[in-house]
Coordinates of C-alpha atoms and ligand atoms in Angstrom, one line a residue:
M12 CA 93.0 95.7 111.0
A13 CA 89.4 95.0 111.7
E14 CA 87.0 97.5 110.0
T15 CA 85.5 100.0 112.4
I16 CA 81.7 99.7 112.8
F17 CA 80.3 102.8 114.4
D18 CA 77.2 102.7 116.5
V19 CA 75.9 105.7 114.6
A20 CA 77.0 107.7 111.6
V21 CA 75.6 111.2 111.4
V22 CA 75.5 112.8 107.9
G23 CA 75.6 116.5 108.3
G24 CA 77.4 118.7 110.9
G25 CA 74.9 121.5 111.4
P26 CA 73.1 122.1 114.7
A27 CA 70.9 119.0 114.2
G28 CA 73.8 116.7 113.3
Y29 CA 76.5 117.9 115.7
T30 CA 74.1 118.0 118.7
C31 CA 73.0 114.4 117.9
A32 CA 76.6 113.3 117.6
I33 CA 77.7 114.9 120.8
R34 CA 74.8 113.5 122.9
A35 CA 75.2 110.0 121.4
A36 CA 78.9 110.1 122.3
Q37 CA 78.0 111.3 125.8
F38 CA 75.9 108.2 126.1
G39 CA 78.9 106.1 125.3
L40 CA 78.1 105.3 121.6
K41 CA 80.9 105.2 119.0
V42 CA 80.0 108.1 116.6
A43 CA 81.1 109.2 113.2
L44 CA 80.2 112.7 111.9
I45 CA 80.4 113.4 108.2
D46 CA 80.2 116.9 106.9
A47 CA 80.6 118.2 103.3
N48 CA 81.9 121.6 104.4
D49 CA 85.4 122.4 105.5
R50 CA 84.0 123.8 108.8
L51 CA 81.4 122.2 111.1
G52 CA 78.3 124.2 112.1
G53 CA 76.1 124.2 109.0
T54 CA 73.9 127.0 107.9
C55 CA 73.2 128.0 111.5
L56 CA 76.8 128.8 112.4
L57 CA 78.3 129.8 109.0
W58 CA 75.4 131.5 107.1
G59 CA 72.4 131.8 109.3
C60 CA 71.6 132.2 113.0
I61 CA 75.0 133.2 114.3
P62 CA 76.3 135.7 111.6
T63 CA 73.0 137.4 111.4
K64 CA 72.7 137.9 115.1
A65 CA 76.3 139.1 115.3
M66 CA 75.4 141.8 112.7
L67 CA 72.1 142.6 114.5
F68 CA 74.1 143.2 117.6
T69 CA 76.3 145.7 115.8
A70 CA 73.2 147.3 114.3
E71 CA 71.7 147.6 117.7
I72 CA 74.8 149.4 119.1
W73 CA 74.9 151.6 116.0
D74 CA 71.2 152.5 116.5
H75 CA 72.0 153.4 120.1
L76 CA 75.0 155.4 119.1
K77 CA 72.9 157.5 116.7
H78 CA 70.9 158.7 119.7
A79 CA 73.7 158.5 122.3
D80 CA 72.9 161.9 123.7
R81 CA 69.5 160.5 124.9
Y82 CA 71.4 158.3 127.2
G83 CA 73.7 161.0 128.5
I84 CA 76.7 160.2 126.2
D85 CA 78.2 162.7 123.9
V86 CA 79.7 161.0 120.9
S87 CA 81.2 163.0 118.1
D88 CA 80.9 161.7 114.6
P89 CA 80.8 157.9 115.0
K90 CA 81.5 156.0 111.8
L91 CA 80.4 152.6 110.6
N92 CA 83.4 150.4 109.4
W93 CA 81.7 147.8 107.2
K94 CA 84.9 145.8 106.8
N95 CA 85.2 145.5 110.6
V96 CA 81.5 144.7 110.9
L97 CA 82.1 141.7 108.7
A98 CA 85.3 140.8 110.5
R99 CA 83.6 140.9 113.9
K100 CA 80.9 138.6 112.5
D101 CA 83.5 136.2 111.1
D102 CA 85.4 136.2 114.4
V103 CA 82.3 135.1 116.2
I104 CA 81.9 132.3 113.7
T105 CA 85.5 131.2 113.9
R106 CA 85.4 131.0 117.7
H107 CA 82.5 128.7 117.5
T108 CA 83.8 126.5 114.7
K109 CA 86.9 126.0 116.8
G110 CA 84.6 125.2 119.7
L111 CA 82.9 122.5 117.7
D112 CA 86.3 121.0 116.7
F113 CA 87.2 120.9 120.4
L114 CA 83.9 119.3 121.3
M115 CA 84.4 116.6 118.6
K116 CA 87.8 115.7 120.1
K117 CA 86.5 115.9 123.7
N118 CA 83.7 113.5 122.9
K119 CA 85.9 111.2 120.8
I120 CA 83.8 111.7 117.7
T121 CA 85.5 110.6 114.4
T122 CA 84.8 113.4 111.9
F123 CA 85.0 113.0 108.1
K124 CA 85.1 116.0 105.9
G125 CA 83.3 115.0 102.7
F126 CA 80.0 114.4 101.0
G127 CA 78.1 111.4 102.4
R128 CA 75.7 109.2 100.5
L129 CA 73.7 106.2 101.7
T130 CA 74.3 103.0 99.6
G131 CA 71.1 101.3 100.5
G132 CA 69.5 99.4 103.4
A133 CA 71.5 97.7 106.2
K134 CA 73.3 94.5 105.4
D135 CA 73.5 92.1 108.4
G136 CA 72.5 95.1 110.5
V137 CA 75.3 97.4 109.2
H138 CA 74.7 100.4 107.0
S139 CA 77.3 101.8 104.6
V140 CA 77.7 105.5 103.9
D141 CA 80.0 106.3 101.0
V142 CA 82.0 109.5 101.6
K143 CA 83.6 111.5 98.9
L144 CA 86.4 113.2 100.8
A145 CA 87.6 116.7 100.1
D146 CA 91.0 115.4 98.7
G147 CA 89.1 113.4 96.0
T148 CA 89.5 110.0 97.7
A149 CA 86.6 108.0 99.0
E150 CA 85.8 106.2 102.2
S151 CA 83.1 103.7 103.1
I152 CA 81.8 104.2 106.6
K153 CA 80.0 101.4 108.4
A154 CA 77.5 102.0 111.1
K155 CA 74.7 100.2 112.9
K156 CA 72.4 103.3 112.6
V157 CA 72.5 106.4 110.3
V158 CA 71.2 109.8 111.1
L159 CA 70.6 112.1 108.1
A160 CA 71.0 115.8 108.9
T161 CA 71.9 117.4 105.6
G162 CA 70.0 120.7 106.1
S163 CA 68.6 123.1 103.6
D164 CA 69.5 125.6 101.0
A165 CA 67.9 129.0 100.2
R166 CA 65.2 128.9 97.6
M167 CA 65.6 131.2 94.6
L168 CA 62.8 132.7 92.5
S169 CA 62.3 130.5 89.5
G170 CA 64.3 131.7 86.5
Y171 CA 67.0 133.5 88.6
Q172 CA 70.3 132.6 90.0
A173 CA 72.2 134.1 93.0
D174 CA 75.1 136.3 92.0
E175 CA 76.6 139.6 93.1
T176 CA 73.3 141.5 92.8
V177 CA 70.6 139.0 93.4
L178 CA 71.5 137.5 96.8
T179 CA 70.5 134.8 99.2
N180 CA 71.5 134.6 102.9
Y181 CA 74.8 133.2 101.7
E182 CA 76.0 136.1 99.4
I183 CA 74.6 138.9 101.5
L184 CA 76.7 137.9 104.5
K185 CA 79.9 138.7 102.5
I186 CA 79.1 141.7 100.4
V187 CA 82.2 143.9 100.4
E188 CA 80.4 147.2 100.7
M189 CA 77.3 148.4 102.5
P190 CA 74.6 148.8 99.9
K191 CA 72.8 152.1 99.7
S192 CA 69.6 150.4 98.8
L193 CA 68.2 146.9 99.2
V194 CA 65.0 145.2 98.0
V195 CA 64.1 142.2 100.2
I196 CA 61.8 139.7 98.6
G197 CA 60.0 137.8 101.4
S198 CA 59.0 138.9 104.9
G199 CA 59.6 135.7 106.9
A200 CA 62.1 135.7 109.7
V201 CA 65.2 135.8 107.4
G202 CA 63.8 138.6 105.2
V203 CA 62.8 140.9 108.1
E204 CA 66.0 140.3 110.0
F205 CA 68.1 141.4 107.0
A206 CA 65.7 144.3 106.3
S207 CA 66.2 145.4 109.9
I208 CA 70.0 145.1 109.9
F209 CA 70.4 147.0 106.6
K210 CA 67.9 149.7 107.6
S211 CA 69.9 150.3 110.9
F212 CA 73.1 150.6 108.8
G213 CA 71.5 153.3 106.7
A214 CA 70.3 151.5 103.5
E215 CA 67.0 152.4 101.9
V216 CA 65.1 149.2 102.4
T217 CA 62.0 147.9 100.5
I218 CA 60.2 144.7 101.4
L219 CA 58.0 142.8 98.9
E220 CA 55.7 140.1 100.3
V221 CA 53.1 138.1 98.4
L222 CA 50.9 137.5 101.4
P223 CA 48.7 140.2 102.9
R224 CA 50.9 140.5 106.0
V225 CA 54.5 140.5 107.2
V226 CA 55.9 137.6 109.3
P227 CA 52.8 135.6 108.1
V228 CA 53.3 132.6 110.5
E229 CA 52.9 134.9 113.5
D230 CA 49.7 136.0 115.2
E231 CA 47.9 138.6 113.1
E232 CA 48.3 141.3 115.7
I233 CA 52.0 140.8 115.8
S234 CA 52.2 141.2 112.0
K235 CA 50.2 144.5 112.3
E236 CA 52.5 145.8 115.0
L237 CA 55.7 144.9 113.1
L238 CA 54.3 146.6 110.0
R239 CA 53.6 149.7 112.0
Q240 CA 57.0 149.7 113.6
F241 CA 58.9 149.0 110.3
K242 CA 57.0 151.8 108.6
K243 CA 57.9 154.1 111.6
R244 CA 61.6 153.1 111.0
G245 CA 61.2 154.1 107.3
I246 CA 61.1 150.6 105.8
D247 CA 58.9 150.6 102.7
V248 CA 56.7 147.5 103.1
N249 CA 54.6 146.3 100.1
L250 CA 52.1 143.5 100.8
S251 CA 50.0 141.2 98.5
V252 CA 52.5 141.8 95.6
K253 CA 52.4 139.7 92.5
D254 CA 54.5 139.0 89.4
T255 CA 57.8 140.2 90.9
K256 CA 60.6 140.5 88.3
I257 CA 64.2 141.4 88.6
E258 CA 66.1 143.1 85.8
K259 CA 69.8 143.6 86.4
N260 CA 71.4 146.8 85.2
A261 CA 74.7 148.7 85.7
D262 CA 73.5 150.2 89.0
G263 CA 72.1 147.0 90.5
A264 CA 68.7 145.8 89.6
L265 CA 65.2 147.2 88.7
V266 CA 62.7 145.2 90.7
S267 CA 59.1 145.4 89.4
W268 CA 55.9 144.0 90.7
T269 CA 52.1 144.4 90.7
D270 CA 50.8 146.0 93.9
A271 CA 47.7 145.0 96.0
N272 CA 45.6 147.3 93.8
G273 CA 46.8 145.8 90.6
K274 CA 49.0 148.7 89.7
P275 CA 52.5 148.2 88.3
Q276 CA 55.3 149.3 90.7
S277 CA 59.1 149.3 90.5
K278 CA 62.2 150.0 92.6
Q279 CA 65.8 150.4 91.6
A280 CA 68.2 149.0 94.2
E281 CA 71.9 148.2 94.5
K282 CA 71.1 144.7 95.8
V283 CA 68.2 142.3 95.9
L284 CA 67.8 139.7 98.7
V285 CA 65.7 136.7 97.9
A286 CA 64.4 135.3 101.2
V287 CA 61.5 133.0 100.1
G288 CA 62.1 130.0 102.2
R289 CA 64.5 127.0 102.4
A290 CA 64.6 123.8 100.3
P291 CA 65.6 120.5 101.9
R292 CA 69.1 119.4 100.9
T293 CA 68.3 115.8 100.1
A294 CA 69.5 115.4 96.4
G295 CA 72.3 112.9 95.9
I296 CA 72.4 111.5 99.4
G297 CA 71.3 108.1 98.2
L298 CA 67.6 108.1 99.2
D299 CA 66.8 106.4 95.9
K300 CA 68.7 103.4 97.2
T301 CA 66.5 103.2 100.3
K302 CA 62.8 102.8 101.1
I303 CA 62.6 106.6 101.8
V304 CA 60.3 108.4 99.4
P305 CA 60.9 112.1 99.8
D306 CA 57.9 114.5 99.7
R307 CA 58.9 117.5 97.6
G308 CA 62.5 116.8 98.8
F309 CA 61.6 116.6 102.5
I310 CA 62.0 113.3 104.5
M311 CA 59.0 112.3 106.5
T312 CA 59.6 110.7 109.9
N313 CA 57.5 109.4 112.8
E314 CA 57.7 111.2 116.2
W315 CA 61.0 109.4 117.0
M316 CA 62.5 110.8 113.8
E317 CA 62.6 107.3 112.2
T318 CA 62.3 107.2 108.4
T319 CA 60.7 104.5 106.4
E320 CA 64.2 102.9 106.0
P321 CA 64.9 100.7 109.1
G322 CA 67.8 102.1 111.1
V323 CA 67.9 105.4 109.3
F324 CA 66.7 108.6 111.1
A325 CA 66.3 112.1 109.8
I326 CA 66.6 115.4 111.8
G327 CA 66.7 119.1 111.2
D328 CA 65.7 121.2 108.1
I329 CA 65.3 118.1 105.9
V330 CA 62.3 116.8 107.9
G331 CA 58.9 117.5 106.5
G332 CA 56.3 119.1 108.9
L333 CA 58.7 120.6 111.4
P334 CA 59.7 124.2 111.5
Q335 CA 63.1 124.8 109.9
L336 CA 64.8 126.1 113.1
A337 CA 68.2 125.3 114.6
H338 CA 66.7 124.5 118.0
V339 CA 64.1 122.2 116.5
G340 CA 66.9 120.3 114.7
S341 CA 69.1 120.1 117.7
M342 CA 66.3 118.9 119.9
A343 CA 65.4 116.2 117.3
G344 CA 69.1 115.2 117.5
L345 CA 68.9 114.9 121.2
V346 CA 65.8 112.7 120.9
V347 CA 67.4 110.4 118.4
A348 CA 70.6 110.1 120.5
A349 CA 68.6 109.2 123.6
R350 CA 66.6 106.6 121.7
L351 CA 69.7 105.0 120.2
A352 CA 71.2 104.8 123.6
G353 CA 68.1 103.4 125.2
K354 CA 67.6 106.4 127.4
F355 CA 64.5 108.5 128.3
A356 CA 63.3 110.8 125.5
K357 CA 60.3 112.9 124.7
P358 CA 59.3 113.5 121.1
V359 CA 59.5 117.1 119.7
N360 CA 56.2 118.7 120.3
R361 CA 55.3 120.9 117.4
S362 CA 53.0 123.1 119.5
R363 CA 55.8 123.9 122.0
V364 CA 58.4 125.2 119.6
P365 CA 59.4 128.8 120.2
G366 CA 59.7 130.9 117.1
C367 CA 62.0 133.9 117.3
T368 CA 62.6 136.7 114.8
Y369 CA 65.5 138.9 115.8
C370 CA 64.6 142.1 113.9
D371 CA 64.1 145.4 115.7
P372 CA 61.6 145.1 117.3
Q373 CA 62.1 141.4 118.3
I374 CA 59.3 138.9 117.9
A375 CA 58.9 135.7 119.8
S376 CA 56.0 133.3 120.1
V377 CA 55.1 129.8 121.2
G378 CA 51.9 127.8 120.9
L379 CA 48.7 128.7 119.2
T380 CA 47.8 132.1 117.7
E381 CA 44.4 133.5 118.6
A382 CA 43.1 132.4 115.2
Q383 CA 44.5 128.9 115.4
A384 CA 43.0 128.5 119.0
K385 CA 39.6 129.5 117.7
E386 CA 39.9 127.2 114.7
K387 CA 40.6 124.4 117.1
G388 CA 37.3 125.1 118.9
Y389 CA 38.7 126.5 122.1
Q390 CA 36.7 129.1 124.0
V391 CA 39.5 131.6 123.7
K392 CA 40.3 134.3 126.3
V393 CA 43.0 136.7 125.4
G394 CA 45.1 139.1 127.5
K395 CA 47.4 141.9 126.2
F396 CA 49.9 144.0 128.0
P397 CA 51.8 146.9 126.3
F398 CA 55.5 147.4 127.0
V399 CA 54.7 151.0 127.8
G400 CA 53.7 149.9 131.3
N401 CA 57.0 148.1 131.9
S402 CA 59.7 150.1 133.7
K403 CA 62.7 148.1 132.3
A404 CA 61.3 148.9 128.8
T405 CA 61.4 152.6 129.7
I406 CA 65.0 152.2 130.8
L407 CA 65.8 150.5 127.5
D408 CA 64.0 153.2 125.6
A409 CA 61.8 150.5 123.9
H410 CA 58.2 151.2 124.7
D411 CA 56.6 149.8 121.5
G412 CA 55.1 146.4 121.4
F413 CA 53.2 144.1 123.7
V414 CA 52.7 140.7 125.2
K415 CA 49.7 138.7 124.1
V416 CA 48.5 135.6 125.9
V417 CA 46.0 133.2 124.3
S418 CA 44.3 131.0 126.8
D419 CA 41.5 128.5 127.1
A420 CA 38.6 130.2 129.1
K421 CA 37.4 126.8 130.4
Y422 CA 40.4 125.6 132.3
G423 CA 42.7 128.6 132.2
E424 CA 45.3 126.7 130.2
I425 CA 47.9 128.8 128.4
L426 CA 47.6 128.0 124.7
G427 CA 50.0 130.5 123.2
V428 CA 52.1 133.6 124.0
H429 CA 53.1 136.2 121.4
I430 CA 55.5 138.9 122.1
I431 CA 56.8 141.9 120.0
G432 CA 59.2 144.2 121.8
P433 CA 62.4 144.3 123.8
Y434 CA 64.2 141.0 124.7
A435 CA 61.2 139.1 123.3
T436 CA 63.5 136.3 122.1
E437 CA 64.9 135.9 125.6
I438 CA 61.8 136.1 127.7
I439 CA 59.9 133.6 125.5
A440 CA 61.8 130.8 127.3
E441 CA 59.6 131.2 130.3
C442 CA 56.5 130.8 128.2
V443 CA 57.8 127.7 126.5
T444 CA 58.4 126.2 130.0
A445 CA 54.9 127.3 131.1
L446 CA 53.3 125.5 128.1
E447 CA 55.6 122.5 128.6
L448 CA 54.4 122.2 132.2
E449 CA 50.8 122.9 131.2
A450 CA 50.7 125.9 133.5
T451 CA 47.5 127.8 133.9
V452 CA 47.1 131.6 133.7
E453 CA 46.5 131.7 137.5
E454 CA 49.7 129.8 138.2
M455 CA 51.7 132.2 136.1
M456 CA 49.9 135.2 137.8
F457 CA 51.4 134.0 141.1
T458 CA 54.9 133.3 139.8
I459 CA 57.3 136.0 141.1
H460 CA 59.1 137.9 138.4
A461 CA 62.2 139.9 139.4
H462 CA 61.9 143.7 139.2
P463 CA 62.8 145.7 137.1
T464 CA 62.9 143.2 134.2
V465 CA 61.3 143.0 130.8
A466 CA 60.1 139.6 132.0
E467 CA 57.7 141.4 134.3
A468 CA 55.7 142.3 131.2
L469 CA 54.8 138.6 131.1
L470 CA 53.4 138.7 134.7
D471 CA 51.2 141.6 133.6
G472 CA 50.5 139.8 130.3
F473 CA 49.2 136.7 132.1
S474 CA 47.3 138.9 134.6
S475 CA 45.7 140.8 131.7
V476 CA 43.8 137.6 130.7
E477 CA 41.8 138.2 133.8
G478 CA 41.7 142.0 133.3
L479 CA 44.1 142.3 136.3
A480 CA 47.3 143.7 134.8
V481 CA 48.7 146.1 137.5
N482 CA 50.9 148.4 135.4
V483 CA 48.5 149.7 132.8
Ligands
FAD12 C1 69.9 133.8 107.5 C2 69.3 132.8 108.4 C3 69.1 133.0 109.7 C4 68.7 132.1 110.5 N1 68.5 132.4 111.8 C5 68.0 131.4 112.7 C6 67.8 131.7 114.1 O1 68.1 132.8 114.5 N2 67.3 130.7 114.9 C7 67.0 129.5 114.4 O2 66.6 128.6 115.1 N3 67.2 129.2 113.1 C8 67.7 130.1 112.2 N4 67.9 129.8 110.9 C9 67.6 128.4 110.5 C10 68.7 127.5 110.8 O3 69.9 128.0 110.3 C11 68.4 126.1 110.4 O4 67.2 125.7 110.8 C12 69.5 125.1 110.9 O5 70.8 125.5 110.4 C13 69.2 123.7 110.4 O6 70.1 122.9 110.9 P1 70.5 121.5 110.2 O7 71.5 120.9 111.0 O8 69.2 120.7 109.9 O9 71.1 121.9 108.8 P2 72.3 122.8 108.4 O10 72.6 123.8 109.4 O11 72.0 123.3 107.0 O12 73.5 121.9 108.3 C14 73.6 120.8 107.4 C15 75.0 120.4 107.3 O13 75.0 119.2 106.4 C16 76.1 119.2 105.6 N5 75.8 118.4 104.4 C17 74.8 118.6 103.5 N6 74.8 117.5 102.7 C18 75.7 116.6 103.1 C19 76.2 115.4 102.7 N7 75.6 114.7 101.7 N8 77.2 114.8 103.3 C20 77.8 115.4 104.4 N9 77.4 116.6 104.8 C21 76.4 117.2 104.2 C22 76.3 120.7 105.3 O14 77.6 121.0 104.9 C23 75.9 121.4 106.6 O15 77.0 121.6 107.4 C24 68.4 130.8 110.0 C25 68.6 130.5 108.7 C26 69.1 131.5 107.9 C27 69.3 131.1 106.4

């Protein structure tokens, strides 16, 4: 039988890889998808976006239950069933892994469960990917193009290893009992989301951050507001910490650090979560056999996600210079699929990527922060609208937070929107569209927003740039 030559072989079945595979198949290409895990979905579905948000949803319900009487509901003695919290999270994952299997069949994508490795450049226009299958056998997959989408792993503090006490996102999602205390090292999105979840469930939570503010990639005012709200929730936040050390003991671990004033501090906790970023998973995938020279493990690409090896593309968390987010990876996958099929595509625009942090309160942003806009030389005009003036926020009992709009005073172009408060991660979509379509503040001021909605805070936010917010 003639050997199958695929149009494209995608290595990695996370959101970047499976999205690319599906779109390529929709365009009529013959696609192979190789994944080292027994289930498709990658970090996002198995150990990242989806399980954390499933747990955050339970945490939100639990928070509401604690104050049910405020909403006119008498509840006597509700109890948290940790085993079932995890089971519900796992059920959400299972439903979606099955969904992915269905989509592979529906789109006639041939899947291989095994570790893929490039063998070198293309020979006569055909690449080979060696796959070590789960049963120990090997397979050589031939394809005209290869898309690398092998994702990332949690970074660990140097000198430590993840175990039952010192956790990464992987271990913390399966701890058998709710810890009474948790130290979270790192206050990026992953760190603050877990801090928020475990605080809601009743743990004593301490955050350690080396930088002088939490969620350091966000606008400074957002960081300040999150700090205020986390403190209000009773989360102990320590900024500008140095020399963090973890000493394990019978009750968990003693975490010690030097505080912002140079004083030694320590905290005993049952568990320690290390959330200090994600390292690209590019070891052992055969880059040494190609013209690709990784930069600290990351693969560099051009705007069409092409690597320096002809016919080999890279998408998702392994790509240097792009935010490590599921929607960035999947969009890059759509771009590559369209290019391979000769269809219309637009490159991923770094300045139009929404960033969402699903802690309580939620944070969402797109475009430039106020400081970045000033650095770029814009004549910046800022508007700010507090959720206290939004009627839906009152209904939701979520008055804290605000919408901040950063605009260019000269032409009224919207440069960035930064939200902290209810449904921030949902309503940011409108702002991404506004930036994508290069909308001006005035155009958004005359865009009708349904009432009563949280999105109306955006209408007031845009209007506040001109000092014309109605509801405050
Ligand atoms: C706790 C947590 C929460 C997060 N929450 C969000 C969120 O809310 N929103 C958001 O946008 N992002 C979130 N992220 C980030 C998001 O998970 C990643 O950006 C996303 O998963 C990256 O997708 P990817 O396809 O590049 O890689 P991955 O999802 O890591 O998938 C890579 C796949 O490649 C496979 N693989 C690796 N090496 C090989 C090989 N050699 N051969 C074959 N297969 C291989 C792996 O098995 C894996 O399935 C979160 C991350 C974490 C850790």
